[in-house]
Amino acid sequence: MAKDKDLKSKSISELGDILRRTREERGLSLDDVAKDTKIPRSHLLAIESGEMDRLPGRIFARFFIKEYLSYLGLSELWSQYDSFLPMDEQVEISSVLGTYSPPPKGFKATSRWWIYAVLILLLGASGSLLYLRREHVIDIIKQPRNVVSVETGVGADASPEDILAVINGFEDNQEQSIIVERQDEDVSLQATLPHVEGGEAMKAQEKEKEETAKEISKILEIKASRGRCWVRVSRGDEKIYEGTLQLNETKTFETTGEPIKVRFGNVAAVDVTWMGTKVEMPRGSVVTVLYQADGKVVKAD
């Protein structure tokens, strides 16, 4: 019986050693993993050392191990851990979910008192202005409407012939004003046309520059379509990104001449588009791929 326990402990330790080596190959510390997965550092250390008794309960041990395997892209090892950690404990689902449920967020109704205050101020200002101008408004209402004498300057004692002459002169003035206005419109239209043509030429030049810039730049798009994946991206000798892509998260990287080198932690979980074309990913768990400026894709492991 003691011999069987020793063998079981050794197998757990070997699995933990695989996790540790994979983490170190990616240049990740326990603090980095704890920050990304929210698993306490002491629990990660217990998993890597195979000391399952240091984890807080069987159901939590299974949860932490699953999260760690998914983070490293080693989910295929779960079947071995599952045999060592069977669900033989009676745990209430409600208590477990309650432990990890996020705190409730309250919604505070937006106060609209300021809207009513502004409306009251506007109404008060309008009423005050009307009150101050009341005498002027009354004078306008009481003013007699002598259209003929005001508009044409013809008195009330004018003869019908005088009134007819004034009306004819008024119509002539109206026709002259219409002709002048149309001439002004033609001049303004002719003055505007060169500006319109010049603006279209500038837009065409800007569009041509944008298309040229798109042809020069090379764009790499990485999308975690089937699960989480850790990636490290370098452009030439410069590291430009390192982190874990969550499910359905997309990252875009651009270069003009230098190749882009990407190390994938879980290559089966991602889709990659290089220079507008979806590329076929190599097989394996942890792989390194080089995306060259001429469009070629080379496995660099």
PDB file of C-alpha atoms in Angstrom:
ATOM      1  CA  MET A   1       0.000   0.000   0.000  1.00  0.00           C
ATOM      2  CA  ALA A   2       2.846   2.410   0.860  1.00  0.00           C
ATOM      3  CA  LYS A   3       4.535   1.569  -2.427  1.00  0.00           C
ATOM      4  CA  ASP A   4       1.372   2.449  -4.398  1.00  0.00           C
ATOM      5  CA  LYS A   5       1.141   5.802  -2.639  1.00  0.00           C
ATOM      6  CA  ASP A   6       4.777   6.547  -3.447  1.00  0.00           C
ATOM      7  CA  LEU A   7       4.177   5.793  -7.127  1.00  0.00           C
ATOM      8  CA  LYS A   8       1.088   7.996  -7.186  1.00  0.00           C
ATOM      9  CA  SER A   9       2.986  10.855  -5.515  1.00  0.00           C
ATOM     10  CA  LYS A  10       5.815  10.475  -7.988  1.00  0.00           C
ATOM     11  CA  SER A  11       3.433  10.681 -10.944  1.00  0.00           C
ATOM     12  CA  ILE A  12       1.874  13.856  -9.544  1.00  0.00           C
ATOM     13  CA  SER A  13       5.363  15.288  -9.060  1.00  0.00           C
ATOM     14  CA  GLU A  14       6.315  14.432 -12.638  1.00  0.00           C
ATOM     15  CA  LEU A  15       3.226  16.213 -13.937  1.00  0.00           C
ATOM     16  CA  GLY A  16       4.057  19.232 -11.806  1.00  0.00           C
ATOM     17  CA  ASP A  17       7.615  19.181 -13.131  1.00  0.00           C
ATOM     18  CA  ILE A  18       6.226  19.346 -16.702  1.00  0.00           C
ATOM     19  CA  LEU A  19       4.215  22.429 -15.765  1.00  0.00           C
ATOM     20  CA  ARG A  20       7.233  24.062 -14.147  1.00  0.00           C
ATOM     21  CA  ARG A  21       9.521  23.421 -17.144  1.00  0.00           C
ATOM     22  CA  THR A  22       6.892  24.728 -19.591  1.00  0.00           C
ATOM     23  CA  ARG A  23       6.474  27.899 -17.537  1.00  0.00           C
ATOM     24  CA  GLU A  24      10.238  28.472 -17.335  1.00  0.00           C
ATOM     25  CA  GLU A  25      10.671  27.902 -21.104  1.00  0.00           C
ATOM     26  CA  ARG A  26       8.291  30.791 -21.689  1.00  0.00           C
ATOM     27  CA  GLY A  27      10.192  33.047 -19.338  1.00  0.00           C
ATOM     28  CA  LEU A  28       7.280  33.308 -16.886  1.00  0.00           C
ATOM     29  CA  SER A  29       7.628  33.565 -13.120  1.00  0.00           C
ATOM     30  CA  LEU A  30       5.115  32.310 -10.569  1.00  0.00           C
ATOM     31  CA  ASP A  31       4.161  35.928  -9.900  1.00  0.00           C
ATOM     32  CA  ASP A  32       3.413  36.457 -13.619  1.00  0.00           C
ATOM     33  CA  VAL A  33       1.144  33.389 -13.707  1.00  0.00           C
ATOM     34  CA  ALA A  34      -0.579  34.387 -10.461  1.00  0.00           C
ATOM     35  CA  LYS A  35      -1.269  37.853 -11.880  1.00  0.00           C
ATOM     36  CA  ASP A  36      -2.803  36.468 -15.106  1.00  0.00           C
ATOM     37  CA  THR A  37      -4.792  33.537 -13.651  1.00  0.00           C
ATOM     38  CA  LYS A  38      -5.669  35.014 -10.203  1.00  0.00           C
ATOM     39  CA  ILE A  39      -4.432  31.750  -8.620  1.00  0.00           C
ATOM     40  CA  PRO A  40      -2.417  32.381  -5.406  1.00  0.00           C
ATOM     41  CA  ARG A  41       1.329  31.888  -5.793  1.00  0.00           C
ATOM     42  CA  SER A  42       1.437  29.317  -2.957  1.00  0.00           C
ATOM     43  CA  HIS A  43      -1.178  27.173  -4.749  1.00  0.00           C
ATOM     44  CA  LEU A  44       0.805  27.300  -8.013  1.00  0.00           C
ATOM     45  CA  LEU A  45       3.924  26.187  -6.143  1.00  0.00           C
ATOM     46  CA  ALA A  46       1.976  23.306  -4.549  1.00  0.00           C
ATOM     47  CA  ILE A  47       0.713  22.154  -7.981  1.00  0.00           C
ATOM     48  CA  GLU A  48       4.215  22.185  -9.487  1.00  0.00           C
ATOM     49  CA  SER A  49       5.666  20.295  -6.501  1.00  0.00           C
ATOM     50  CA  GLY A  50       2.827  17.722  -6.526  1.00  0.00           C
ATOM     51  CA  GLU A  51       1.740  18.519  -2.959  1.00  0.00           C
ATOM     52  CA  MET A  52      -2.007  18.364  -3.419  1.00  0.00           C
ATOM     53  CA  ASP A  53      -2.635  18.327   0.346  1.00  0.00           C
ATOM     54  CA  ARG A  54      -1.553  21.988   0.441  1.00  0.00           C
ATOM     55  CA  LEU A  55      -4.512  22.998  -1.730  1.00  0.00           C
ATOM     56  CA  PRO A  56      -7.794  24.043  -0.015  1.00  0.00           C
ATOM     57  CA  GLY A  57     -10.080  21.104  -0.774  1.00  0.00           C
ATOM     58  CA  ARG A  58     -10.511  18.715  -3.678  1.00  0.00           C
ATOM     59  CA  ILE A  59     -12.900  20.843  -5.732  1.00  0.00           C
ATOM     60  CA  PHE A  60     -10.647  23.901  -5.467  1.00  0.00           C
ATOM     61  CA  ALA A  61      -7.600  21.801  -6.367  1.00  0.00           C
ATOM     62  CA  ARG A  62      -9.336  20.585  -9.540  1.00  0.00           C
ATOM     63  CA  PHE A  63     -10.377  24.134 -10.446  1.00  0.00           C
ATOM     64  CA  PHE A  64      -6.878  25.600  -9.957  1.00  0.00           C
ATOM     65  CA  ILE A  65      -5.183  22.775 -11.898  1.00  0.00           C
ATOM     66  CA  LYS A  66      -7.625  23.140 -14.821  1.00  0.00           C
ATOM     67  CA  GLU A  67      -6.990  26.888 -14.963  1.00  0.00           C
ATOM     68  CA  TYR A  68      -3.214  26.431 -14.846  1.00  0.00           C
ATOM     69  CA  LEU A  69      -3.240  23.749 -17.581  1.00  0.00           C
ATOM     70  CA  SER A  70      -5.419  25.939 -19.825  1.00  0.00           C
ATOM     71  CA  TYR A  71      -3.104  28.922 -19.268  1.00  0.00           C
ATOM     72  CA  LEU A  72      -0.018  26.911 -20.308  1.00  0.00           C
ATOM     73  CA  GLY A  73      -1.836  25.220 -23.204  1.00  0.00           C
ATOM     74  CA  LEU A  74      -1.444  21.753 -21.647  1.00  0.00           C
ATOM     75  CA  SER A  75      -5.106  20.812 -21.294  1.00  0.00           C
ATOM     76  CA  GLU A  76      -4.311  17.302 -22.564  1.00  0.00           C
ATOM     77  CA  LEU A  77      -2.753  16.513 -19.138  1.00  0.00           C
ATOM     78  CA  TRP A  78      -6.073  16.995 -17.358  1.00  0.00           C
ATOM     79  CA  SER A  79      -7.148  13.368 -17.818  1.00  0.00           C
ATOM     80  CA  GLN A  80      -4.108  12.252 -15.767  1.00  0.00           C
ATOM     81  CA  TYR A  81      -4.792  14.775 -13.017  1.00  0.00           C
ATOM     82  CA  ASP A  82      -8.475  13.782 -13.043  1.00  0.00           C
ATOM     83  CA  SER A  83      -7.545  10.199 -12.157  1.00  0.00           C
ATOM     84  CA  PHE A  84      -5.549  11.421  -9.145  1.00  0.00           C
ATOM     85  CA  LEU A  85      -8.224  13.859  -7.960  1.00  0.00           C
ATOM     86  CA  PRO A  86     -11.625  12.090  -8.264  1.00  0.00           C
ATOM     87  CA  MET A  87     -14.740  13.928  -7.108  1.00  0.00           C
ATOM     88  CA  ASP A  88     -15.472  11.884  -3.970  1.00  0.00           C
ATOM     89  CA  GLU A  89     -16.266  14.823  -1.683  1.00  0.00           C
ATOM     90  CA  GLN A  90     -19.796  16.067  -0.998  1.00  0.00           C
ATOM     91  CA  VAL A  91     -19.627  19.766  -1.760  1.00  0.00           C
ATOM     92  CA  GLU A  92     -22.601  22.061  -2.032  1.00  0.00           C
ATOM     93  CA  ILE A  93     -22.593  23.815  -5.370  1.00  0.00           C
ATOM     94  CA  SER A  94     -24.184  26.948  -3.918  1.00  0.00           C
ATOM     95  CA  SER A  95     -21.360  27.431  -1.396  1.00  0.00           C
ATOM     96  CA  VAL A  96     -18.681  27.087  -4.080  1.00  0.00           C
ATOM     97  CA  LEU A  97     -20.370  29.474  -6.434  1.00  0.00           C
ATOM     98  CA  GLY A  98     -20.905  31.885  -3.594  1.00  0.00           C
ATOM     99  CA  THR A  99     -17.167  31.950  -2.922  1.00  0.00           C
ATOM    100  CA  TYR A 100     -16.328  33.108  -6.437  1.00  0.00           C
ATOM    101  CA  SER A 101     -19.401  35.226  -7.203  1.00  0.00           C
ATOM    102  CA  PRO A 102     -18.514  38.874  -7.919  1.00  0.00           C
ATOM    103  CA  PRO A 103     -19.881  41.488  -5.517  1.00  0.00           C
ATOM    104  CA  PRO A 104     -23.259  42.914  -6.555  1.00  0.00           C
ATOM    105  CA  LYS A 105     -23.177  46.246  -8.306  1.00  0.00           C
ATOM    106  CA  GLY A 106     -25.784  48.816  -7.443  1.00  0.00           C
ATOM    107  CA  PHE A 107     -27.305  51.233  -9.920  1.00  0.00           C
ATOM    108  CA  LYS A 108     -27.912  54.761  -8.783  1.00  0.00           C
ATOM    109  CA  ALA A 109     -30.680  56.616 -10.547  1.00  0.00           C
ATOM    110  CA  THR A 110     -29.502  59.771 -12.280  1.00  0.00           C
ATOM    111  CA  SER A 111     -30.894  62.922 -10.724  1.00  0.00           C
ATOM    112  CA  ARG A 112     -32.628  65.251 -13.147  1.00  0.00           C
ATOM    113  CA  TRP A 113     -33.210  68.209 -10.832  1.00  0.00           C
ATOM    114  CA  TRP A 114     -30.736  70.336 -12.808  1.00  0.00           C
ATOM    115  CA  ILE A 115     -32.865  69.969 -15.973  1.00  0.00           C
ATOM    116  CA  TYR A 116     -35.895  71.392 -14.188  1.00  0.00           C
ATOM    117  CA  ALA A 117     -33.755  74.159 -12.694  1.00  0.00           C
ATOM    118  CA  VAL A 118     -32.532  75.222 -16.156  1.00  0.00           C
ATOM    119  CA  LEU A 119     -36.095  75.224 -17.527  1.00  0.00           C
ATOM    120  CA  ILE A 120     -37.292  77.386 -14.629  1.00  0.00           C
ATOM    121  CA  LEU A 121     -34.440  79.855 -15.196  1.00  0.00           C
ATOM    122  CA  LEU A 122     -35.225  80.089 -18.927  1.00  0.00           C
ATOM    123  CA  LEU A 123     -38.921  80.673 -18.270  1.00  0.00           C
ATOM    124  CA  GLY A 124     -38.099  83.315 -15.674  1.00  0.00           C
ATOM    125  CA  ALA A 125     -35.701  85.119 -18.021  1.00  0.00           C
ATOM    126  CA  SER A 126     -38.265  85.077 -20.865  1.00  0.00           C
ATOM    127  CA  GLY A 127     -40.963  86.455 -18.584  1.00  0.00           C
ATOM    128  CA  SER A 128     -38.681  89.223 -17.299  1.00  0.00           C
ATOM    129  CA  LEU A 129     -37.691  90.262 -20.829  1.00  0.00           C
ATOM    130  CA  LEU A 130     -41.311  90.350 -21.953  1.00  0.00           C
ATOM    131  CA  TYR A 131     -42.264  92.453 -18.939  1.00  0.00           C
ATOM    132  CA  LEU A 132     -39.473  94.979 -19.595  1.00  0.00           C
ATOM    133  CA  ARG A 133     -40.454  95.283 -23.281  1.00  0.00           C
ATOM    134  CA  ARG A 134     -44.197  95.372 -22.684  1.00  0.00           C
ATOM    135  CA  GLU A 135     -44.589  99.057 -23.612  1.00  0.00           C
ATOM    136  CA  HIS A 136     -42.770  98.583 -26.910  1.00  0.00           C
ATOM    137  CA  VAL A 137     -44.944  95.566 -27.772  1.00  0.00           C
ATOM    138  CA  ILE A 138     -48.113  97.522 -26.966  1.00  0.00           C
ATOM    139  CA  ASP A 139     -46.997 100.404 -29.211  1.00  0.00           C
ATOM    140  CA  ILE A 140     -46.406  98.021 -32.127  1.00  0.00           C
ATOM    141  CA  ILE A 141     -49.854  96.482 -31.700  1.00  0.00           C
ATOM    142  CA  LYS A 142     -51.541  99.908 -31.626  1.00  0.00           C
ATOM    143  CA  GLN A 143     -49.591 101.266 -34.647  1.00  0.00           C
ATOM    144  CA  PRO A 144     -51.967 101.888 -37.664  1.00  0.00           C
ATOM    145  CA  ARG A 145     -51.306  99.880 -40.796  1.00  0.00           C
ATOM    146  CA  ASN A 146     -51.129 102.431 -43.656  1.00  0.00           C
ATOM    147  CA  VAL A 147     -49.525 100.167 -46.224  1.00  0.00           C
ATOM    148  CA  VAL A 148     -49.799 102.517 -49.191  1.00  0.00           C
ATOM    149  CA  SER A 149     -48.352 105.561 -47.469  1.00  0.00           C
ATOM    150  CA  VAL A 150     -45.521 103.647 -45.716  1.00  0.00           C
ATOM    151  CA  GLU A 151     -44.285 101.408 -48.532  1.00  0.00           C
ATOM    152  CA  THR A 152     -44.717 103.764 -51.485  1.00  0.00           C
ATOM    153  CA  GLY A 153     -44.705 107.211 -49.933  1.00  0.00           C
ATOM    154  CA  VAL A 154     -48.078 108.077 -51.547  1.00  0.00           C
ATOM    155  CA  GLY A 155     -50.447 110.049 -49.338  1.00  0.00           C
ATOM    156  CA  ALA A 156     -54.064 109.276 -48.701  1.00  0.00           C
ATOM    157  CA  ASP A 157     -55.150 112.201 -50.876  1.00  0.00           C
ATOM    158  CA  ALA A 158     -53.283 110.928 -53.992  1.00  0.00           C
ATOM    159  CA  SER A 159     -55.173 110.419 -57.217  1.00  0.00           C
ATOM    160  CA  PRO A 160     -55.620 106.987 -58.833  1.00  0.00           C
ATOM    161  CA  GLU A 161     -53.136 107.968 -61.578  1.00  0.00           C
ATOM    162  CA  ASP A 162     -50.434 108.734 -58.982  1.00  0.00           C
ATOM    163  CA  ILE A 163     -50.986 105.432 -57.227  1.00  0.00           C
ATOM    164  CA  LEU A 164     -50.775 103.507 -60.550  1.00  0.00           C
ATOM    165  CA  ALA A 165     -47.500 105.240 -61.471  1.00  0.00           C
ATOM    166  CA  VAL A 166     -45.956 104.367 -58.113  1.00  0.00           C
ATOM    167  CA  ILE A 167     -47.005 100.707 -58.453  1.00  0.00           C
ATOM    168  CA  ASN A 168     -45.450 100.440 -61.933  1.00  0.00           C
ATOM    169  CA  GLY A 169     -42.213 101.934 -60.658  1.00  0.00           C
ATOM    170  CA  PHE A 170     -42.182  99.478 -57.749  1.00  0.00           C
ATOM    171  CA  GLU A 171     -42.534  96.508 -60.143  1.00  0.00           C
ATOM    172  CA  ASP A 172     -39.632  97.792 -62.294  1.00  0.00           C
ATOM    173  CA  ASN A 173     -37.419  98.025 -59.230  1.00  0.00           C
ATOM    174  CA  GLN A 174     -38.335  94.468 -58.256  1.00  0.00           C
ATOM    175  CA  GLU A 175     -37.331  93.135 -61.713  1.00  0.00           C
ATOM    176  CA  GLN A 176     -34.005  94.975 -61.578  1.00  0.00           C
ATOM    177  CA  SER A 177     -33.243  93.598 -58.119  1.00  0.00           C
ATOM    178  CA  ILE A 178     -33.984  90.057 -59.311  1.00  0.00           C
ATOM    179  CA  ILE A 179     -31.562  90.434 -62.263  1.00  0.00           C
ATOM    180  CA  VAL A 180     -28.820  91.767 -59.980  1.00  0.00           C
ATOM    181  CA  GLU A 181     -29.314  88.930 -57.505  1.00  0.00           C
ATOM    182  CA  ARG A 182     -29.050  86.323 -60.285  1.00  0.00           C
ATOM    183  CA  GLN A 183     -25.834  87.915 -61.578  1.00  0.00           C
ATOM    184  CA  ASP A 184     -24.386  87.782 -58.066  1.00  0.00           C
ATOM    185  CA  GLU A 185     -25.322  84.117 -57.793  1.00  0.00           C
ATOM    186  CA  ASP A 186     -23.559  83.321 -61.098  1.00  0.00           C
ATOM    187  CA  VAL A 187     -20.401  85.121 -59.978  1.00  0.00           C
ATOM    188  CA  SER A 188     -20.351  83.368 -56.595  1.00  0.00           C
ATOM    189  CA  LEU A 189     -20.939  79.985 -58.276  1.00  0.00           C
ATOM    190  CA  GLN A 190     -18.035  80.546 -60.688  1.00  0.00           C
ATOM    191  CA  ALA A 191     -15.800  81.588 -57.791  1.00  0.00           C
ATOM    192  CA  THR A 192     -16.723  78.454 -55.856  1.00  0.00           C
ATOM    193  CA  LEU A 193     -16.090  75.925 -58.649  1.00  0.00           C
ATOM    194  CA  PRO A 194     -12.244  76.144 -58.592  1.00  0.00           C
ATOM    195  CA  HIS A 195     -12.284  75.540 -54.843  1.00  0.00           C
ATOM    196  CA  VAL A 196     -14.508  72.475 -55.266  1.00  0.00           C
ATOM    197  CA  GLU A 197     -12.264  71.067 -57.994  1.00  0.00           C
ATOM    198  CA  GLY A 198      -9.170  71.771 -55.887  1.00  0.00           C
ATOM    199  CA  GLY A 199     -10.746  70.032 -52.880  1.00  0.00           C
ATOM    200  CA  GLU A 200     -11.514  66.927 -54.948  1.00  0.00           C
ATOM    201  CA  ALA A 201      -7.904  66.843 -56.173  1.00  0.00           C
ATOM    202  CA  MET A 202      -6.605  67.034 -52.596  1.00  0.00           C
ATOM    203  CA  LYS A 203      -8.949  64.213 -51.524  1.00  0.00           C
ATOM    204  CA  ALA A 204      -7.702  62.064 -54.414  1.00  0.00           C
ATOM    205  CA  GLN A 205      -4.069  62.700 -53.395  1.00  0.00           C
ATOM    206  CA  GLU A 206      -4.806  61.797 -49.755  1.00  0.00           C
ATOM    207  CA  LYS A 207      -6.572  58.602 -50.839  1.00  0.00           C
ATOM    208  CA  GLU A 208      -3.600  57.651 -53.028  1.00  0.00           C
ATOM    209  CA  LYS A 209      -1.222  58.227 -50.095  1.00  0.00           C
ATOM    210  CA  GLU A 210      -3.371  56.020 -47.819  1.00  0.00           C
ATOM    211  CA  GLU A 211      -3.418  53.207 -50.401  1.00  0.00           C
ATOM    212  CA  THR A 212       0.377  53.469 -50.807  1.00  0.00           C
ATOM    213  CA  ALA A 213       0.836  53.293 -47.022  1.00  0.00           C
ATOM    214  CA  LYS A 214      -1.379  50.197 -46.868  1.00  0.00           C
ATOM    215  CA  GLU A 215       0.714  48.519 -49.580  1.00  0.00           C
ATOM    216  CA  ILE A 216       3.975  49.259 -47.716  1.00  0.00           C
ATOM    217  CA  SER A 217       2.785  48.144 -44.248  1.00  0.00           C
ATOM    218  CA  LYS A 218       2.464  44.442 -43.389  1.00  0.00           C
ATOM    219  CA  ILE A 219      -0.264  43.575 -40.858  1.00  0.00           C
ATOM    220  CA  LEU A 220      -0.386  40.449 -38.642  1.00  0.00           C
ATOM    221  CA  GLU A 221      -3.666  39.624 -36.870  1.00  0.00           C
ATOM    222  CA  ILE A 222      -3.884  36.997 -34.092  1.00  0.00           C
ATOM    223  CA  LYS A 223      -7.305  35.924 -32.763  1.00  0.00           C
ATOM    224  CA  ALA A 224      -7.918  33.493 -29.874  1.00  0.00           C
ATOM    225  CA  SER A 225     -10.863  31.745 -31.563  1.00  0.00           C
ATOM    226  CA  ARG A 226     -10.951  28.480 -29.591  1.00  0.00           C
ATOM    227  CA  GLY A 227      -9.475  29.294 -26.179  1.00  0.00           C
ATOM    228  CA  ARG A 228      -6.859  31.299 -24.338  1.00  0.00           C
ATOM    229  CA  CYS A 229      -3.303  31.461 -25.663  1.00  0.00           C
ATOM    230  CA  TRP A 230      -0.083  33.001 -24.342  1.00  0.00           C
ATOM    231  CA  VAL A 231       1.950  34.776 -27.048  1.00  0.00           C
ATOM    232  CA  ARG A 232       5.245  36.656 -27.256  1.00  0.00           C
ATOM    233  CA  VAL A 233       5.650  38.916 -30.332  1.00  0.00           C
ATOM    234  CA  SER A 234       8.940  40.410 -31.567  1.00  0.00           C
ATOM    235  CA  ARG A 235       9.580  42.729 -34.505  1.00  0.00           C
ATOM    236  CA  GLY A 236      13.191  42.291 -35.552  1.00  0.00           C
ATOM    237  CA  ASP A 237      15.173  42.261 -32.283  1.00  0.00           C
ATOM    238  CA  GLU A 238      12.517  44.240 -30.362  1.00  0.00           C
ATOM    239  CA  LYS A 239       9.852  42.541 -28.215  1.00  0.00           C
ATOM    240  CA  ILE A 240       6.597  44.454 -28.811  1.00  0.00           C
ATOM    241  CA  TYR A 241       4.064  42.317 -26.890  1.00  0.00           C
ATOM    242  CA  GLU A 242       3.847  39.452 -24.398  1.00  0.00           C
ATOM    243  CA  GLY A 243       0.697  38.266 -22.668  1.00  0.00           C
ATOM    244  CA  THR A 244      -2.304  35.938 -22.730  1.00  0.00           C
ATOM    245  CA  LEU A 245      -5.083  36.407 -25.289  1.00  0.00           C
ATOM    246  CA  GLN A 246      -8.508  35.647 -23.826  1.00  0.00           C
ATOM    247  CA  LEU A 247     -11.201  33.802 -25.807  1.00  0.00           C
ATOM    248  CA  ASN A 248     -12.299  35.835 -28.900  1.00  0.00           C
ATOM    249  CA  GLU A 249      -9.658  38.516 -28.195  1.00  0.00           C
ATOM    250  CA  THR A 250      -7.734  39.865 -31.216  1.00  0.00           C
ATOM    251  CA  LYS A 251      -4.321  41.534 -31.390  1.00  0.00           C
ATOM    252  CA  THR A 252      -2.946  43.320 -34.487  1.00  0.00           C
ATOM    253  CA  PHE A 253       0.732  44.030 -35.209  1.00  0.00           C
ATOM    254  CA  GLU A 254       2.237  46.024 -38.096  1.00  0.00           C
ATOM    255  CA  THR A 255       5.643  46.132 -39.763  1.00  0.00           C
ATOM    256  CA  THR A 256       7.138  47.602 -42.932  1.00  0.00           C
ATOM    257  CA  GLY A 257      10.323  45.653 -43.583  1.00  0.00           C
ATOM    258  CA  GLU A 258      11.359  43.682 -40.506  1.00  0.00           C
ATOM    259  CA  PRO A 259       9.941  40.159 -39.950  1.00  0.00           C
ATOM    260  CA  ILE A 260       7.577  39.455 -37.051  1.00  0.00           C
ATOM    261  CA  LYS A 261       8.431  36.517 -34.780  1.00  0.00           C
ATOM    262  CA  VAL A 262       5.671  34.996 -32.625  1.00  0.00           C
ATOM    263  CA  ARG A 263       5.900  32.284 -29.963  1.00  0.00           C
ATOM    264  CA  PHE A 264       2.554  30.613 -29.266  1.00  0.00           C
ATOM    265  CA  GLY A 265       1.762  28.790 -26.024  1.00  0.00           C
ATOM    266  CA  ASN A 266      -1.428  27.132 -27.317  1.00  0.00           C
ATOM    267  CA  VAL A 267      -1.237  27.346 -31.100  1.00  0.00           C
ATOM    268  CA  ALA A 268      -4.330  25.183 -31.658  1.00  0.00           C
ATOM    269  CA  ALA A 269      -6.517  27.864 -30.049  1.00  0.00           C
ATOM    270  CA  VAL A 270      -5.681  30.736 -32.432  1.00  0.00           C
ATOM    271  CA  ASP A 271      -6.326  31.877 -36.012  1.00  0.00           C
ATOM    272  CA  VAL A 272      -3.673  34.015 -37.732  1.00  0.00           C
ATOM    273  CA  THR A 273      -4.037  36.351 -40.727  1.00  0.00           C
ATOM    274  CA  TRP A 274      -0.819  37.635 -42.357  1.00  0.00           C
ATOM    275  CA  MET A 275      -0.995  40.420 -44.968  1.00  0.00           C
ATOM    276  CA  GLY A 276      -4.734  39.815 -45.475  1.00  0.00           C
ATOM    277  CA  THR A 277      -4.444  36.021 -45.892  1.00  0.00           C
ATOM    278  CA  LYS A 278      -5.374  33.422 -43.267  1.00  0.00           C
ATOM    279  CA  VAL A 279      -2.367  31.136 -42.768  1.00  0.00           C
ATOM    280  CA  GLU A 280      -2.313  27.487 -41.718  1.00  0.00           C
ATOM    281  CA  MET A 281      -0.783  27.026 -38.269  1.00  0.00           C
ATOM    282  CA  PRO A 282       1.832  24.312 -37.570  1.00  0.00           C
ATOM    283  CA  ARG A 283       0.992  21.445 -35.265  1.00  0.00           C
ATOM    284  CA  GLY A 284       2.195  21.321 -31.698  1.00  0.00           C
ATOM    285  CA  SER A 285       1.512  22.963 -28.357  1.00  0.00           C
ATOM    286  CA  VAL A 286       4.314  25.512 -27.995  1.00  0.00           C
ATOM    287  CA  VAL A 287       5.704  26.696 -31.361  1.00  0.00           C
ATOM    288  CA  THR A 288       7.562  29.693 -32.786  1.00  0.00           C
ATOM    289  CA  VAL A 289       6.599  31.103 -36.213  1.00  0.00           C
ATOM    290  CA  LEU A 290       8.425  33.724 -38.325  1.00  0.00           C
ATOM    291  CA  TYR A 291       6.289  35.979 -40.575  1.00  0.00           C
ATOM    292  CA  GLN A 292       8.574  37.471 -43.253  1.00  0.00           C
ATOM    293  CA  ALA A 293       8.036  40.756 -45.102  1.00  0.00           C
ATOM    294  CA  ASP A 294       7.816  38.955 -48.458  1.00  0.00           C
ATOM    295  CA  GLY A 295       4.718  37.084 -47.232  1.00  0.00           C
ATOM    296  CA  LYS A 296       6.391  33.776 -46.355  1.00  0.00           C
ATOM    297  CA  VAL A 297       5.561  31.981 -43.081  1.00  0.00           C
ATOM    298  CA  VAL A 298       8.310  29.801 -41.563  1.00  0.00           C
ATOM    299  CA  LYS A 299       8.297  27.654 -38.426  1.00  0.00           C
ATOM    300  CA  ALA A 300      11.310  28.807 -36.388  1.00  0.00           C
ATOM    301  CA  ASP A 301      11.523  26.131 -33.636  1.00  0.00           C
TER     302      ASP A 301
END
